[in-house]
Amino acid sequence: MSVLVLVEQADGATDELSLQALALARDLGSPVHALSIGEAVTGLGAYGVETLHVAQDDRLSTYAPAAWAACLGQLADRLQPSAVVAAGTNRGNEVLAHLAARRDLPFAANVIAVGSDGTVTRVRWGGSLLEEARIDSDLRLLTVAPHMVEAATVNGSEAAVEAFEPALDETEFVVRVVDHAETPTAGISLAEAKVVVSGGRGVGSADGFGMLEELAGLLNAAVGCSRVVTMAGWRPHTDQVGQTGTKVAPDLYIACGISGATQHIAGCKGAKKILAINSDAEAPILASADYAVIGDLAEIVPAITAELRKAQSQ
Ligand SMILES: Cc1cc2nc3c(=O)[nH]c(=O)nc-3n(C[C@H](O)[C@H](O)[C@H](O)COP(=O)(O)OP(=O)(O)OC[C@H]3O[C@@H](n4cnc5c(N)ncnc54)[C@H](O)[C@@H]3O)c2cc1C
């Protein structure tokens, strides 16, 4: 039986997390259909998509969760897939939750694997446990945990593109995005950055983040932070890494003055390497770190920045 995948876009291309969702979806059924809202994306054939359906309605130019769920539901009615899959992004989880509520269907979020007997393995409690569950339904709704499944290409030809005109009531647009606020890290997305320089309470103040910004600038990195920092109003919530923030998977995560609470580690444990800078040699983050510098970050961070500048000027 077929499988239907909601694909999200970032800067006109398919979002990396949607490509990861497609990799898992291929194990759930065939052929793979994809739904893109508003605009077509190219290159999905290489990820195993046979047909890309593009939902078209002028009102879909901005994100509206109920409207997206209506599009997905109407296409599912037509295609009768065995599963509807989305990336485990805020949007993916929200849209599938809407669809599940409308259809009174079970929904498994943050799945990382599907067994041959249909059992799903999913991440729970901020990544501290894996749960095996059976979805008791003819139509399975699931999202794929970010950065837990690798996006992989297959030898597929270009996907056929079909326009799809959903029947959408005005009430579907009651909740919709009306504005976008620029974030301080505009340009380098926290979720996609190869290097993240992150600060916690130990940074001491909003101004203290200036030295982290400087280091990040030299490393082409994004700046992240802990929840203590967002609660104190030093940085916006969009910068928060963790269970209730962004999940990151950079090559290098530099944690400055962050203790390493489980809720924070839930957001950065996908990093290939973690460097902790902390004045406390017993800080819990050292259990997750690959490298550590013990000392005052107000001395260590500028020292690293100075060395980088020296190396870059040679
Ligand atoms: C439901 C729930 C969800 C949560 N979600 C998140 C989340 O998404 N993300 C998140 O981050 N937290 C989250 N938290 C909060 C989490 O439990 C911790 O409270 C928080 O991560 C601690 O932030 P911190 O490491 O910056 O501060 P602290 O725990 O206070 O640690 C500060 C660290 O800085 C070090 N330090 C101090 N001064 C210096 C210095 N001059 N130089 C070097 N090091 C120094 C200290 O040794 C210490 O290790 C959540 C909590 C709950 C209950």
Short mmCIF file of C-alpha atoms and ligand atoms in Angstrom, two decimals:
data_model
loop_
_atom_site.label_atom_id
_atom_site.label_comp_id
_atom_site.label_asym_id
_atom_site.label_seq_id
_atom_site.Cartn_x
_atom_site.Cartn_y
_atom_site.Cartn_z
CA MET A 1 0.00 0.00 0.00
CA SER A 2 1.10 3.56 -0.62
CA VAL A 3 2.44 6.05 1.91
CA LEU A 4 1.83 9.81 1.99
CA VAL A 5 4.49 12.22 3.28
CA LEU A 6 4.03 15.90 4.10
CA VAL A 7 7.15 17.74 2.92
CA GLU A 8 8.14 21.13 4.27
CA GLN A 9 10.26 23.70 2.50
CA ALA A 10 13.13 25.89 3.62
CA ASP A 11 14.32 28.63 1.27
CA GLY A 12 12.58 27.07 -1.72
CA ALA A 13 14.12 23.60 -1.24
CA THR A 14 12.85 20.58 0.62
CA ASP A 15 13.73 20.80 4.31
CA GLU A 16 16.42 18.33 5.42
CA LEU A 17 14.11 16.93 8.13
CA SER A 18 11.47 16.11 5.48
CA LEU A 19 14.12 14.20 3.51
CA GLN A 20 14.80 12.21 6.70
CA ALA A 21 11.06 11.55 7.03
CA LEU A 22 11.00 10.26 3.44
CA ALA A 23 13.79 7.79 4.28
CA LEU A 24 11.68 6.23 7.03
CA ALA A 25 8.48 6.44 4.97
CA ARG A 26 9.99 4.26 2.25
CA ASP A 27 10.00 1.37 4.76
CA LEU A 28 6.26 1.82 5.35
CA GLY A 29 4.84 1.37 1.89
CA SER A 30 5.06 1.97 -1.79
CA PRO A 31 4.57 4.01 -3.90
CA VAL A 32 5.60 7.09 -1.94
CA HIS A 33 3.40 10.16 -2.49
CA ALA A 34 4.46 13.56 -1.16
CA LEU A 35 2.36 16.62 -0.42
CA SER A 36 3.87 20.08 -0.65
CA ILE A 37 1.75 23.03 0.42
CA GLY A 38 1.66 26.02 -1.89
CA GLU A 39 4.74 25.45 -4.02
CA ALA A 40 6.34 22.54 -5.84
CA VAL A 41 9.85 21.44 -4.90
CA THR A 42 12.23 19.62 -7.20
CA GLY A 43 14.51 16.64 -6.72
CA LEU A 44 12.15 14.48 -4.67
CA GLY A 45 12.36 11.58 -7.14
CA ALA A 46 15.88 10.96 -5.88
CA TYR A 47 14.38 10.40 -2.43
CA GLY A 48 11.92 7.81 -3.66
CA VAL A 49 8.87 9.99 -4.29
CA GLU A 50 6.78 8.79 -7.21
CA THR A 51 4.23 11.62 -7.23
CA LEU A 52 4.43 15.07 -5.69
CA HIS A 53 1.01 16.61 -5.03
CA VAL A 54 1.03 20.38 -4.70
CA ALA A 55 -1.88 21.85 -2.73
CA GLN A 56 -2.89 25.11 -4.34
CA ASP A 57 -4.99 27.85 -2.82
CA ASP A 58 -3.95 31.50 -2.49
CA ARG A 59 -4.65 31.38 1.23
CA LEU A 60 -1.98 28.65 1.65
CA SER A 61 0.84 31.14 1.08
CA THR A 62 1.26 31.26 4.85
CA TYR A 63 1.30 28.47 7.45
CA ALA A 64 -2.14 27.56 8.83
CA PRO A 65 -2.11 24.25 10.77
CA ALA A 66 -5.81 23.36 10.38
CA ALA A 67 -5.73 24.12 6.65
CA TRP A 68 -2.59 22.00 6.20
CA ALA A 69 -4.27 19.14 8.10
CA ALA A 70 -7.36 19.49 5.88
CA CYS A 71 -5.16 19.25 2.75
CA LEU A 72 -3.41 16.17 4.09
CA GLY A 73 -6.70 14.53 5.11
CA GLN A 74 -8.36 15.17 1.75
CA LEU A 75 -5.38 13.78 -0.15
CA ALA A 76 -5.28 10.75 2.15
CA ASP A 77 -8.98 10.14 1.43
CA ARG A 78 -8.18 10.04 -2.26
CA LEU A 79 -4.97 7.96 -2.10
CA GLN A 80 -5.96 5.64 0.76
CA PRO A 81 -2.35 5.21 2.01
CA SER A 82 -1.41 2.87 4.84
CA ALA A 83 0.47 5.68 6.60
CA VAL A 84 0.72 9.47 6.67
CA VAL A 85 4.17 10.68 7.68
CA ALA A 86 5.70 14.08 8.47
CA ALA A 87 8.97 15.35 9.89
CA GLY A 88 9.03 15.72 13.68
CA THR A 89 9.19 19.51 13.40
CA ASN A 90 6.88 21.86 15.28
CA ARG A 91 4.78 22.08 12.13
CA GLY A 92 4.86 18.37 11.34
CA ASN A 93 3.76 17.44 14.84
CA GLU A 94 1.09 20.14 14.93
CA VAL A 95 -0.43 19.24 11.57
CA LEU A 96 -0.54 15.52 12.31
CA ALA A 97 -2.04 16.20 15.74
CA HIS A 98 -4.81 18.17 14.01
CA LEU A 99 -5.38 15.35 11.53
CA ALA A 100 -5.44 12.74 14.30
CA ALA A 101 -7.98 14.75 16.30
CA ARG A 102 -10.23 15.30 13.26
CA ARG A 103 -10.20 11.63 12.27
CA ASP A 104 -10.07 10.21 15.80
CA LEU A 105 -6.91 8.30 14.88
CA PRO A 106 -3.87 7.37 17.00
CA PHE A 107 -0.70 9.36 16.26
CA ALA A 108 2.89 8.35 17.10
CA ALA A 109 5.29 11.29 17.28
CA ASN A 110 9.10 11.12 17.07
CA VAL A 111 9.40 7.67 15.51
CA ILE A 112 12.91 6.45 14.64
CA ALA A 113 12.23 2.97 13.23
CA VAL A 114 9.44 0.70 12.06
CA GLY A 115 9.72 -3.07 12.54
CA SER A 116 8.59 -5.64 9.95
CA ASP A 117 5.59 -6.40 12.21
CA GLY A 118 4.58 -2.71 12.13
CA THR A 119 5.87 -1.94 15.63
CA VAL A 120 7.25 1.58 15.88
CA THR A 121 10.19 2.67 18.02
CA ARG A 122 9.90 6.23 19.21
CA VAL A 123 11.83 8.68 21.32
CA ARG A 124 10.20 9.65 24.62
CA TRP A 125 11.03 11.84 27.59
CA GLY A 126 13.40 14.15 25.78
CA GLY A 127 15.41 11.27 24.41
CA SER A 128 16.05 9.49 27.69
CA LEU A 129 14.08 6.39 26.66
CA LEU A 130 12.98 4.55 23.54
CA GLU A 131 9.44 3.16 23.47
CA GLU A 132 8.18 0.34 21.29
CA ALA A 133 4.53 0.74 20.37
CA ARG A 134 1.95 -0.76 18.05
CA ILE A 135 -0.36 1.63 16.24
CA ASP A 136 -3.76 0.00 16.26
CA SER A 137 -5.26 1.55 13.15
CA ASP A 138 -5.63 0.97 9.41
CA LEU A 139 -4.19 4.43 8.77
CA ARG A 140 -1.01 5.10 10.75
CA LEU A 141 -0.07 8.71 11.49
CA LEU A 142 3.50 9.34 12.52
CA THR A 143 6.27 11.90 12.62
CA VAL A 144 9.98 11.11 12.38
CA ALA A 145 12.30 12.29 15.16
CA PRO A 146 14.71 14.94 13.84
CA HIS A 147 18.26 13.80 13.06
CA MET A 148 17.64 10.19 14.08
CA VAL A 149 17.15 8.78 10.57
CA GLU A 150 19.58 9.57 7.78
CA ALA A 151 18.23 11.12 4.58
CA ALA A 152 19.28 8.86 1.72
CA THR A 153 18.81 8.95 -2.01
CA VAL A 154 17.62 6.06 -4.17
CA ASN A 155 17.85 5.56 -7.91
CA GLY A 156 14.54 7.23 -8.63
CA SER A 157 13.51 9.23 -11.68
CA GLU A 158 12.03 12.71 -11.22
CA ALA A 159 8.68 12.65 -9.39
CA ALA A 160 5.50 13.38 -11.35
CA VAL A 161 3.94 16.64 -10.17
CA GLU A 162 0.17 16.93 -9.77
CA ALA A 163 -1.68 20.07 -8.72
CA PHE A 164 -4.23 19.47 -5.99
CA GLU A 165 -7.03 21.88 -5.13
CA PRO A 166 -8.27 21.22 -1.60
CA ALA A 167 -11.72 22.35 -0.48
CA LEU A 168 -10.90 24.70 2.37
CA ASP A 169 -13.36 26.52 4.56
CA GLU A 170 -12.51 30.00 5.89
CA THR A 171 -12.55 28.55 9.43
CA GLU A 172 -9.42 26.52 8.56
CA PHE A 173 -7.49 29.80 8.47
CA VAL A 174 -8.50 31.16 11.86
CA VAL A 175 -5.01 30.24 13.11
CA ARG A 176 -2.34 31.26 10.62
CA VAL A 177 1.06 32.92 10.49
CA VAL A 178 0.65 36.65 9.93
CA ASP A 179 4.21 37.87 10.53
CA HIS A 180 7.81 36.68 10.78
CA ALA A 181 10.19 38.25 13.27
CA GLU A 182 13.89 38.31 12.40
CA THR A 183 16.06 36.37 14.83
CA PRO A 184 19.55 37.49 15.87
CA THR A 185 21.00 34.38 14.20
CA ALA A 186 19.23 35.14 10.90
CA GLY A 187 21.25 33.65 8.07
CA ILE A 188 22.51 30.58 9.90
CA SER A 189 19.74 28.32 11.07
CA LEU A 190 20.34 26.86 14.54
CA ALA A 191 18.90 23.52 13.48
CA GLU A 192 21.13 23.25 10.41
CA ALA A 193 24.36 24.93 11.60
CA LYS A 194 27.56 22.86 11.40
CA VAL A 195 28.88 24.60 14.52
CA VAL A 196 26.81 25.94 17.42
CA VAL A 197 28.23 28.19 20.14
CA SER A 198 25.80 27.94 23.04
CA GLY A 199 25.66 29.80 26.33
CA GLY A 200 24.05 29.14 29.69
CA ARG A 201 23.68 30.89 33.02
CA GLY A 202 27.45 31.01 33.31
CA VAL A 203 27.56 33.66 30.56
CA GLY A 204 26.14 36.00 33.18
CA SER A 205 24.12 38.51 31.16
CA ALA A 206 22.67 39.38 27.76
CA ASP A 207 25.78 41.47 27.08
CA GLY A 208 27.95 38.47 27.91
CA PHE A 209 26.68 36.85 24.71
CA GLY A 210 28.70 39.40 22.74
CA MET A 211 31.83 37.25 23.09
CA LEU A 212 29.89 34.15 21.99
CA GLU A 213 28.58 36.05 18.94
CA GLU A 214 32.15 37.04 18.09
CA LEU A 215 33.38 33.45 18.31
CA ALA A 216 30.37 32.24 16.32
CA GLY A 217 31.10 34.80 13.61
CA LEU A 218 34.62 33.41 13.15
CA LEU A 219 33.39 29.82 13.03
CA ASN A 220 30.40 30.54 10.76
CA ALA A 221 28.34 29.18 13.64
CA ALA A 222 24.88 29.80 15.07
CA VAL A 223 24.43 30.95 18.65
CA GLY A 224 22.28 28.82 20.95
CA CYS A 225 21.47 28.94 24.66
CA SER A 226 19.91 27.14 27.61
CA ARG A 227 16.45 27.71 29.02
CA VAL A 228 17.76 29.68 31.97
CA VAL A 229 18.99 32.21 29.41
CA THR A 230 15.67 32.52 27.57
CA MET A 231 13.77 32.69 30.87
CA ALA A 232 16.05 35.56 31.93
CA GLY A 233 15.27 37.33 28.66
CA TRP A 234 18.94 37.40 27.60
CA ARG A 235 18.15 35.64 24.30
CA PRO A 236 14.91 34.88 22.38
CA HIS A 237 13.25 31.48 22.69
CA THR A 238 14.20 30.72 19.07
CA ASP A 239 17.80 30.32 20.31
CA GLN A 240 16.94 27.78 22.99
CA VAL A 241 18.42 24.31 22.59
CA GLY A 242 16.78 21.41 24.36
CA GLN A 243 13.68 19.40 25.02
CA THR A 244 11.47 22.47 24.77
CA GLY A 245 13.71 24.25 22.28
CA THR A 246 15.48 23.38 19.05
CA LYS A 247 17.15 20.00 18.53
CA VAL A 248 20.53 20.52 16.94
CA ALA A 249 22.96 18.08 15.30
CA PRO A 250 26.07 20.09 14.40
CA ASP A 251 29.57 18.74 13.86
CA LEU A 252 30.63 20.73 16.94
CA TYR A 253 28.56 22.03 19.86
CA ILE A 254 30.42 24.43 22.16
CA ALA A 255 28.59 24.62 25.50
CA CYS A 256 29.74 27.66 27.49
CA GLY A 257 28.59 27.89 31.11
CA ILE A 258 25.91 25.23 30.64
CA SER A 259 25.53 22.61 33.38
CA GLY A 260 24.13 19.86 31.13
CA ALA A 261 20.65 19.21 32.51
CA THR A 262 18.91 16.26 30.77
CA GLN A 263 16.44 18.68 29.19
CA HIS A 264 19.33 20.57 27.59
CA ILE A 265 21.23 17.46 26.50
CA ALA A 266 18.01 16.25 24.80
CA GLY A 267 18.55 19.06 22.32
CA CYS A 268 22.28 18.72 21.63
CA LYS A 269 23.10 15.04 21.96
CA GLY A 270 22.89 14.70 18.17
CA ALA A 271 26.11 16.74 17.94
CA LYS A 272 29.10 14.80 16.59
CA LYS A 273 31.40 16.43 19.16
CA ILE A 274 30.66 18.49 22.27
CA LEU A 275 33.18 20.91 23.77
CA ALA A 276 32.23 22.05 27.28
CA ILE A 277 33.66 25.21 28.80
CA ASN A 278 32.76 25.22 32.48
CA SER A 279 34.27 26.43 35.74
CA ASP A 280 33.01 23.33 37.54
CA ALA A 281 35.02 20.16 36.89
CA GLU A 282 32.07 18.16 38.26
CA ALA A 283 29.40 19.70 36.00
CA PRO A 284 27.09 17.01 34.54
CA ILE A 285 27.79 18.19 30.98
CA LEU A 286 31.24 16.66 31.24
CA ALA A 287 29.61 13.22 31.04
CA SER A 288 28.36 14.09 27.54
CA ALA A 289 31.34 16.16 26.40
CA ASP A 290 34.11 14.91 24.11
CA TYR A 291 36.39 17.79 25.14
CA ALA A 292 36.33 20.11 28.12
CA VAL A 293 38.11 23.26 29.22
CA ILE A 294 37.72 23.87 32.95
CA GLY A 295 37.81 27.53 33.87
CA ASP A 296 36.13 30.90 33.55
CA LEU A 297 34.48 31.26 30.15
CA ALA A 298 35.04 35.01 30.27
CA GLU A 299 38.75 34.25 29.87
CA ILE A 300 38.57 31.10 27.75
CA VAL A 301 36.16 32.24 25.02
CA PRO A 302 38.09 35.44 24.18
CA ALA A 303 41.33 33.41 24.22
CA ILE A 304 39.93 30.97 21.64
CA THR A 305 38.66 33.90 19.55
CA ALA A 306 42.10 35.55 19.65
CA GLU A 307 43.84 32.32 18.56
CA LEU A 308 41.36 31.87 15.70
CA ARG A 309 41.92 35.44 14.54
CA LYS A 310 45.67 34.89 14.64
CA ALA A 311 45.39 31.66 12.66
CA GLN A 312 43.02 33.22 10.11
CA SER A 313 45.29 36.22 9.52
CA GLN A 314 48.31 34.01 8.72
C1 LIG B 1 9.91 20.58 31.44
C2 LIG B 1 11.26 21.21 31.35
C3 LIG B 1 11.76 21.50 30.10
C4 LIG B 1 13.02 22.11 30.00
N1 LIG B 1 13.51 22.37 28.75
C5 LIG B 1 14.76 22.86 28.64
C6 LIG B 1 15.33 23.12 27.36
O1 LIG B 1 14.72 22.92 26.32
N2 LIG B 1 16.60 23.60 27.31
C7 LIG B 1 17.34 23.85 28.44
O2 LIG B 1 18.49 24.30 28.31
N3 LIG B 1 16.81 23.64 29.65
C8 LIG B 1 15.53 23.18 29.79
N4 LIG B 1 15.02 23.01 31.02
C9 LIG B 1 15.76 23.54 32.18
C10 LIG B 1 16.87 22.61 32.65
O3 LIG B 1 16.34 21.69 33.57
C11 LIG B 1 17.97 23.43 33.35
O4 LIG B 1 17.41 24.19 34.38
C12 LIG B 1 18.72 24.37 32.43
O5 LIG B 1 19.14 23.71 31.26
C13 LIG B 1 19.96 24.92 33.15
O6 LIG B 1 20.52 25.94 32.37
P1 LIG B 1 22.07 26.31 32.54
O7 LIG B 1 22.88 25.10 32.29
O8 LIG B 1 22.31 27.51 31.71
O9 LIG B 1 22.15 26.80 34.04
P2 LIG B 1 22.76 26.11 35.32
O10 LIG B 1 22.21 24.74 35.52
O11 LIG B 1 22.60 27.07 36.43
O12 LIG B 1 24.31 25.94 34.99
C14 LIG B 1 25.19 27.00 34.84
C15 LIG B 1 26.56 26.40 34.57
O13 LIG B 1 27.45 27.46 34.29
C16 LIG B 1 28.70 27.17 34.94
N5 LIG B 1 29.36 28.46 35.13
C17 LIG B 1 29.01 29.47 35.95
N6 LIG B 1 29.83 30.52 35.80
C18 LIG B 1 30.74 30.16 34.87
C19 LIG B 1 31.85 30.80 34.28
N7 LIG B 1 32.19 32.07 34.59
N8 LIG B 1 32.59 30.14 33.37
C20 LIG B 1 32.28 28.87 33.00
N9 LIG B 1 31.22 28.21 33.54
C21 LIG B 1 30.46 28.85 34.44
C22 LIG B 1 28.32 26.46 36.21
O14 LIG B 1 29.39 25.67 36.70
C23 LIG B 1 27.14 25.63 35.74
O15 LIG B 1 27.56 24.34 35.30
C24 LIG B 1 13.76 22.41 31.15
C25 LIG B 1 13.23 22.09 32.41
C26 LIG B 1 12.01 21.51 32.51
C27 LIG B 1 11.47 21.17 33.87
#
